[in-house]
Coordinates of C-alpha atoms in Angstrom, one line a residue:
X1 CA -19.8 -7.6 2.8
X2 CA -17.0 -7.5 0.5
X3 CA -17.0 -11.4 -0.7
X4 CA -21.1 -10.7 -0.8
X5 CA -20.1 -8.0 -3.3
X6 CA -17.0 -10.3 -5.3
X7 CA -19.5 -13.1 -5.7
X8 CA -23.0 -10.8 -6.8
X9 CA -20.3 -9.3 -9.4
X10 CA -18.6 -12.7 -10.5
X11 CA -22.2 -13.7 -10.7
X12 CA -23.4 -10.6 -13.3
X13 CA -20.2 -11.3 -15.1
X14 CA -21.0 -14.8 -15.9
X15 CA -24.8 -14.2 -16.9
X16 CA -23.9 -11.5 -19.0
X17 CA -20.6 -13.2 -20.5
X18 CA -21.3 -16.8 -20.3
X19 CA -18.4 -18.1 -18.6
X20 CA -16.2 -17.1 -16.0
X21 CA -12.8 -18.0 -17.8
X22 CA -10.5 -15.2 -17.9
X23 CA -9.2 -15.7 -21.4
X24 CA -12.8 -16.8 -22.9
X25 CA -13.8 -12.9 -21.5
X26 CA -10.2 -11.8 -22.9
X27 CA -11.4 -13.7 -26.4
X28 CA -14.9 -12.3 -26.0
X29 CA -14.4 -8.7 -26.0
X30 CA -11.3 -8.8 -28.3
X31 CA -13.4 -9.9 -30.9
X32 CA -15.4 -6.5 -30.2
X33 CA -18.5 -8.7 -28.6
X34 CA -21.5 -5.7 -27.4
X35 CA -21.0 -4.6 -23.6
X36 CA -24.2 -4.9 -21.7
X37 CA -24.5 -2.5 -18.8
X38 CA -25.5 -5.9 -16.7
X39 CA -21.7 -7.0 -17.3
X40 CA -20.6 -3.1 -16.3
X41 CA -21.8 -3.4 -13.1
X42 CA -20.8 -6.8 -12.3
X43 CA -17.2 -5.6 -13.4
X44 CA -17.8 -2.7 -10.7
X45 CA -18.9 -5.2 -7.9
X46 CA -15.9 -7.2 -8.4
X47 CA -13.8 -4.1 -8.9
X48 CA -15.5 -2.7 -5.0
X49 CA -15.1 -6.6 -3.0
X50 CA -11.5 -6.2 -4.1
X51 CA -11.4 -3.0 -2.9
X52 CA -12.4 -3.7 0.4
X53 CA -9.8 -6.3 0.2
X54 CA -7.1 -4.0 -0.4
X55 CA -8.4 -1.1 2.3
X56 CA -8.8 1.4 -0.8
X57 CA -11.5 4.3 -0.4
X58 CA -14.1 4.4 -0.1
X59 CA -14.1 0.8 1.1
X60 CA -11.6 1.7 3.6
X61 CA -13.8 2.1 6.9
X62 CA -12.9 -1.3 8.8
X63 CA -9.1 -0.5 8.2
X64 CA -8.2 1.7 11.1
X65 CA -10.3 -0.2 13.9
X66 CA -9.3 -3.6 12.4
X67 CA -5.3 -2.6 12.7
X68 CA -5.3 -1.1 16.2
X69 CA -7.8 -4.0 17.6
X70 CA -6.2 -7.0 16.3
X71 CA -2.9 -8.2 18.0
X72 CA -0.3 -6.7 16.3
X73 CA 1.6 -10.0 15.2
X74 CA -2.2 -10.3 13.2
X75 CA -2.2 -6.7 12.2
X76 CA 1.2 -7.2 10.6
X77 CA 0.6 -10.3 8.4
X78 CA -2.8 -8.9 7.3
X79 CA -1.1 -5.3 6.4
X80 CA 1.6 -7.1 4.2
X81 CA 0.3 -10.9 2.8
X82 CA -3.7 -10.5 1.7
X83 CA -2.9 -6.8 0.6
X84 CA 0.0 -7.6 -2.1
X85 CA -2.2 -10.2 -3.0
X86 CA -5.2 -9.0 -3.3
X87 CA -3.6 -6.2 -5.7
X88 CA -2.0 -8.8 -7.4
X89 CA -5.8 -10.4 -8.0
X90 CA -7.5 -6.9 -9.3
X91 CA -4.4 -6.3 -11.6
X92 CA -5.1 -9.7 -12.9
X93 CA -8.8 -8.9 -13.2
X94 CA -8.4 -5.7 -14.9
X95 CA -5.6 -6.5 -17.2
X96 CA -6.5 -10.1 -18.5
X97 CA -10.2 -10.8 -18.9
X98 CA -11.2 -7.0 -18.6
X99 CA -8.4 -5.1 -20.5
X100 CA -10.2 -4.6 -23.8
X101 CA -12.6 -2.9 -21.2
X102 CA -10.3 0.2 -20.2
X103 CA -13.1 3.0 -21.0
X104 CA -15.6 1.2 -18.2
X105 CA -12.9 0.6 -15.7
X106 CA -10.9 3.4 -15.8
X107 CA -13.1 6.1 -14.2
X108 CA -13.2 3.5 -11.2
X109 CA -10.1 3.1 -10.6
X110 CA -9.6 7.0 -10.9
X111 CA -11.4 7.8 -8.5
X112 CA -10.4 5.1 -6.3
X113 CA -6.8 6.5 -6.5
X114 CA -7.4 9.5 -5.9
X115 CA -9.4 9.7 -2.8
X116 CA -7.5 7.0 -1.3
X117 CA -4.0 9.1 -1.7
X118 CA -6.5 12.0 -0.1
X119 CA -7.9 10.0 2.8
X120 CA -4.5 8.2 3.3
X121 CA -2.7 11.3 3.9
X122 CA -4.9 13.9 5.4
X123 CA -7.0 11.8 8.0
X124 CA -3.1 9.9 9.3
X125 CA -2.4 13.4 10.6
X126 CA -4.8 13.2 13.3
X127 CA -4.1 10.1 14.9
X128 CA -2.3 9.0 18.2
X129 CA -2.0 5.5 17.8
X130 CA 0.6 4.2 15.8
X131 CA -1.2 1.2 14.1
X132 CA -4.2 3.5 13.3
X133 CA -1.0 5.9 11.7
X134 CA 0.1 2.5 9.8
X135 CA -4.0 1.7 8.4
X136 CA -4.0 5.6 7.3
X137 CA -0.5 4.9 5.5
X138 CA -1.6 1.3 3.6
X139 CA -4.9 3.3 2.4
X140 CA -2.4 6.0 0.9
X141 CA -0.3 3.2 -0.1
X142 CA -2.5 1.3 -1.9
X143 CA -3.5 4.3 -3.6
X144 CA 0.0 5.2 -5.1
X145 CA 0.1 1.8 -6.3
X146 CA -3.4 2.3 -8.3
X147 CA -2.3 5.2 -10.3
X148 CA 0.0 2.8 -12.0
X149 CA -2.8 0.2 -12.3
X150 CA -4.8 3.0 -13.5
X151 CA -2.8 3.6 -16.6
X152 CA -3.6 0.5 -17.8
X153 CA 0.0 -0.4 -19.8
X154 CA 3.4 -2.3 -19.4
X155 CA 4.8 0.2 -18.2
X156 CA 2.2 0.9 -15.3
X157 CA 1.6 -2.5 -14.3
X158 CA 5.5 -2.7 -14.0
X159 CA 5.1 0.0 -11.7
X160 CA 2.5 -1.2 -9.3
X161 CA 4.8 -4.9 -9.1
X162 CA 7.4 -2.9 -8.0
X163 CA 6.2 -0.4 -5.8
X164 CA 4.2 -3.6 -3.5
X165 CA 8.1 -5.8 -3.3
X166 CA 9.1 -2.3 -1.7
X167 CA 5.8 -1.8 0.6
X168 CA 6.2 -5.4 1.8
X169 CA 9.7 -4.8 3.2
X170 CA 9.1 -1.0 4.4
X171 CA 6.0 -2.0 5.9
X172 CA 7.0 -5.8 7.5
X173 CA 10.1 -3.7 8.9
X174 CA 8.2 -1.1 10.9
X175 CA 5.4 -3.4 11.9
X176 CA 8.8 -5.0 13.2
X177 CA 9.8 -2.1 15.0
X178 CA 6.2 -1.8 16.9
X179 CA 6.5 -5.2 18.0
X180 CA 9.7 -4.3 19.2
X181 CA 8.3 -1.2 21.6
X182 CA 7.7 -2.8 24.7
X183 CA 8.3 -1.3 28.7
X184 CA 8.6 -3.7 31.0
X185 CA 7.3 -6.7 28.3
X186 CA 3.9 -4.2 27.7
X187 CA 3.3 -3.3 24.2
X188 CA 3.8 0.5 23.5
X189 CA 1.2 1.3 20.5
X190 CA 0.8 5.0 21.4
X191 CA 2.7 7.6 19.3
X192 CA 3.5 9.7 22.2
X193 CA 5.1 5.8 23.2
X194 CA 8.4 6.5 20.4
X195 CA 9.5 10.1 22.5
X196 CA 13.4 10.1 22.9
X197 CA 13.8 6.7 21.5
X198 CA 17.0 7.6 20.1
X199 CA 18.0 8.1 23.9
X200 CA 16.8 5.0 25.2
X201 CA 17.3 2.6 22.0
X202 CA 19.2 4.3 19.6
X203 CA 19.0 1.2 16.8
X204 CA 15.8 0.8 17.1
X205 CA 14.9 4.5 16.4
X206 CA 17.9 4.5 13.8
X207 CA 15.8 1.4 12.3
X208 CA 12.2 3.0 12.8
X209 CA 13.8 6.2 10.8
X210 CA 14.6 4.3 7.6
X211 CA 11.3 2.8 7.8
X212 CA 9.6 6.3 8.4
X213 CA 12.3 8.3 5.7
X214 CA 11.0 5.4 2.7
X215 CA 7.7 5.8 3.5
X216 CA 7.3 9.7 3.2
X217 CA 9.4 8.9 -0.5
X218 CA 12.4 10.4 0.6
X219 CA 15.8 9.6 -1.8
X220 CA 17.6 7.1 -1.8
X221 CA 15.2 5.1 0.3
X222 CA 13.4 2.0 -1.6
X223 CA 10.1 4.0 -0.9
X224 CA 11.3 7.1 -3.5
X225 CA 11.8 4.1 -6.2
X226 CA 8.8 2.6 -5.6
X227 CA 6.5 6.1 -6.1
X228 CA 8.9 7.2 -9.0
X229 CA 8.0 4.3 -11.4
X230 CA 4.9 5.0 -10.3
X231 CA 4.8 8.4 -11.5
X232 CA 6.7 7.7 -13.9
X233 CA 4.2 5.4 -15.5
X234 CA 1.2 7.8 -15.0
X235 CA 3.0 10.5 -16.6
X236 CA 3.4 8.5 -20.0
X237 CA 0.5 7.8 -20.0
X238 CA -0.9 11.7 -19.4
X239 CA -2.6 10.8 -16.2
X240 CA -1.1 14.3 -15.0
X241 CA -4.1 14.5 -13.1
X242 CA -3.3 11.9 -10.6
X243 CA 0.7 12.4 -10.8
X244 CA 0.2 15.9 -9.3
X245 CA -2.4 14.4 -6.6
X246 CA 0.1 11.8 -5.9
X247 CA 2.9 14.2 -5.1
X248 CA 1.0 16.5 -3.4
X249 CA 0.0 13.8 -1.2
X250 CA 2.8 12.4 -0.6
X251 CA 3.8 15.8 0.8
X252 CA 1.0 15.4 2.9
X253 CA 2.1 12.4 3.9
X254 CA 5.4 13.3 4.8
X255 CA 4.4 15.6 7.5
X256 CA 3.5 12.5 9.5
X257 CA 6.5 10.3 8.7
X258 CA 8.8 12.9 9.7
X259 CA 6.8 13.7 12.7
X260 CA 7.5 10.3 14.2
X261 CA 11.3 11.2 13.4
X262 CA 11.0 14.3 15.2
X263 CA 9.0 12.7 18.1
X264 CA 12.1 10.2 18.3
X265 CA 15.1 12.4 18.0
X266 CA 14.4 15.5 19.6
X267 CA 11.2 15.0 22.7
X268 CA 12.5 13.6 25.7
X269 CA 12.1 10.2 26.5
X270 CA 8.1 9.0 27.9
X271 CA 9.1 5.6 28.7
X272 CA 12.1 3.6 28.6
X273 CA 12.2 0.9 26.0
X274 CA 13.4 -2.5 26.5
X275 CA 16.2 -3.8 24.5
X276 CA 15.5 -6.5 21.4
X277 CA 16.5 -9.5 22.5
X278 CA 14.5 -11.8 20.4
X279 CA 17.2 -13.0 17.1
X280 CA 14.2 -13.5 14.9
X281 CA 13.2 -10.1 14.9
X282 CA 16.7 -8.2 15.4
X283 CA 17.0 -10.3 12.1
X284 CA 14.2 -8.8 10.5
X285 CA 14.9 -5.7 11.8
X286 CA 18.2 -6.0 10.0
X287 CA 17.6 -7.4 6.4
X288 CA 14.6 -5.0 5.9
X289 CA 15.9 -2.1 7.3
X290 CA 19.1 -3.0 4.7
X291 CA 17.0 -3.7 1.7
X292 CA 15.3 -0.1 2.3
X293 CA 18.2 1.7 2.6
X294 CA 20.4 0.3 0.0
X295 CA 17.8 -0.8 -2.6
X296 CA 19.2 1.9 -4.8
X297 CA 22.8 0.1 -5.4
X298 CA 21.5 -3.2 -6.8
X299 CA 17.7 -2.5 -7.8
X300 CA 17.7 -4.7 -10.9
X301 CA 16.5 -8.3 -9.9
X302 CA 13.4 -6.1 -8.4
X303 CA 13.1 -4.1 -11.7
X304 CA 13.8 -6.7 -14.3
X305 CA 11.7 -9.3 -12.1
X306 CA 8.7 -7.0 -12.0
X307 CA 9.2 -5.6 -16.1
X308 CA 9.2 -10.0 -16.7
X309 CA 5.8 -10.3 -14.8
X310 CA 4.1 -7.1 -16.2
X311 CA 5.6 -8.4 -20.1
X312 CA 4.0 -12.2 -19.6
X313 CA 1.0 -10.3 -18.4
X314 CA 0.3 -8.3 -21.4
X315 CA 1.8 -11.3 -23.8
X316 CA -0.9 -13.2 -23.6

């Protein structure tokens, strides 16, 4: 459905426009060239196959039954890899051949933003199984990471680079940890599954906790960065609107990251976990776990790289 939409919108865009290069539509609309409605809505069906792509609402619906169905080493790859670049891809889309365009995409994206932050955080409270927990959290993710795309300048698009280099580690590094839950070699994918994990593996939980603390935006964790430049962004460019949903949501949102905390530090143990004894993903474990909590003393290759990116992308 969603490549059915990308290809009917490429396919408007090209009738109405006349090519399909980015900087021939970039050239085309500098030079103040009449908008048809036909090219509008073949903006908006490219703008909705991409959305699909990156599980933002209200194309979010396969999300939750996709991550706890698939096998979790799957549901891992597809939660990180396609995601950062599929946002990559609708940055590029807005930004290059569409940003002369701001006043038709901008409503879209809005909305997009916001009811993804909503959906992200409100529907994640219900659920018992933690990969359906991790869907809920990309769809508020995402959502975060379009208010910066939203704002349509330098400074947002700097913000949405670096806010997806800190999902990819926070989110490969607890996808790491539910690999890692396993009784007697069966995978543990129930919530209930992390009770008294501190007793029973205290690194892991320690680990999980890091993981858990940066995704709810909690100081000094990478996650707090990543939502602040965000913000940040948003704010200069009076989007207020969506700043305040965004923290408001991220409250939201913390209820549930801190409830896995809880669940792990003071329930009694359900199961006993077995210990990690695989190096590859004790490594993992490790070097994300480290780059989450420690972001904060060296964050400038991540900031400068991600201000170089969003300047080359406005330069041209």
């Amino acid at each position: 459905l969603s490549s059915g939409m990308l290809l009917y919108g490429a396919s408007l865009v090209y009738g109405f426009a006349g090519t399909t290069s980015f900087d021939k539509v970039a050239a085309l609309f500098a030079g103040g060239a009449h908008v048809s409605p036909g090219l509008v809505i073949g903006l908006v069906f490219v703008m909705a196959g991409l959305a699909f792509k990156i599980s933002a609402a209200p194309f979010h619906m396969w999300t939750p039954d996709v991550y706890e169905g698939a096998p979790t080493p799957v549901t891992a790859f597809f939660a990180a890899a396609p995601k950062v670049a599929a946002i990559a891809l609708l940055t590029r889309v807005v930004m290059e051949p569409f940003g002369h365009l701001a006043a038709q995409w901008h409503q879209v994206l809005v909305a997009t933003a916001i009811l993804s932050m909503v959906i992200g955080s409100f529907v994640a409270i219900m659920q018992t199984n933690i990969k359906r927990l991790m869907a809920y959290s990309s769809i508020g993710h995402v959502g975060y990471a379009l208010v910066g795309l939203t704002t349509g300048t330098q400074d947002g698009v700097r913000g949405v680079l670096i806010y997806m280099a800190l999902y990819i580690a926070m989110n490969i590094g607890a996808f790491a940890v539910i690999l890692s839950m396993k009784a007697k070699g069966r995978m543990l994918e129930e919530i209930k599954d992390f009770s008294g994990l501190s007793k029973t593996n205290p690194m892991l939980a320690a680990t999980m906790a890091i993981f858990m603390f940066s995704m709810a935006g909690i100081p000094p964790m990478a996650g707090f960065f990543g939502k602040l430049y965000v913000f940040l962004a948003a704010i200069a460019a009076q989007e207020y609107t969506l700043a305040v949903v965004g923290v408001l949501t991220s409250v939201v949102g913390a209820f549930y990251y801190l409830r896995i905390i809880k669940i792990m530090y003071f329930d009694e143990p359900a199961v006993v976990v077995d210990k990690v004894d695989d190096d590859g993903m004790t490594g993992v474990l490790v070097l994300t776990s480290l780059f989450t909590l420690l972001f904060f003393v060296a964050p400038a290759p991540i900031l400068n790289g991600a201000a170089a990116a969003a300047a080359a992308l406005f330069a041209g």
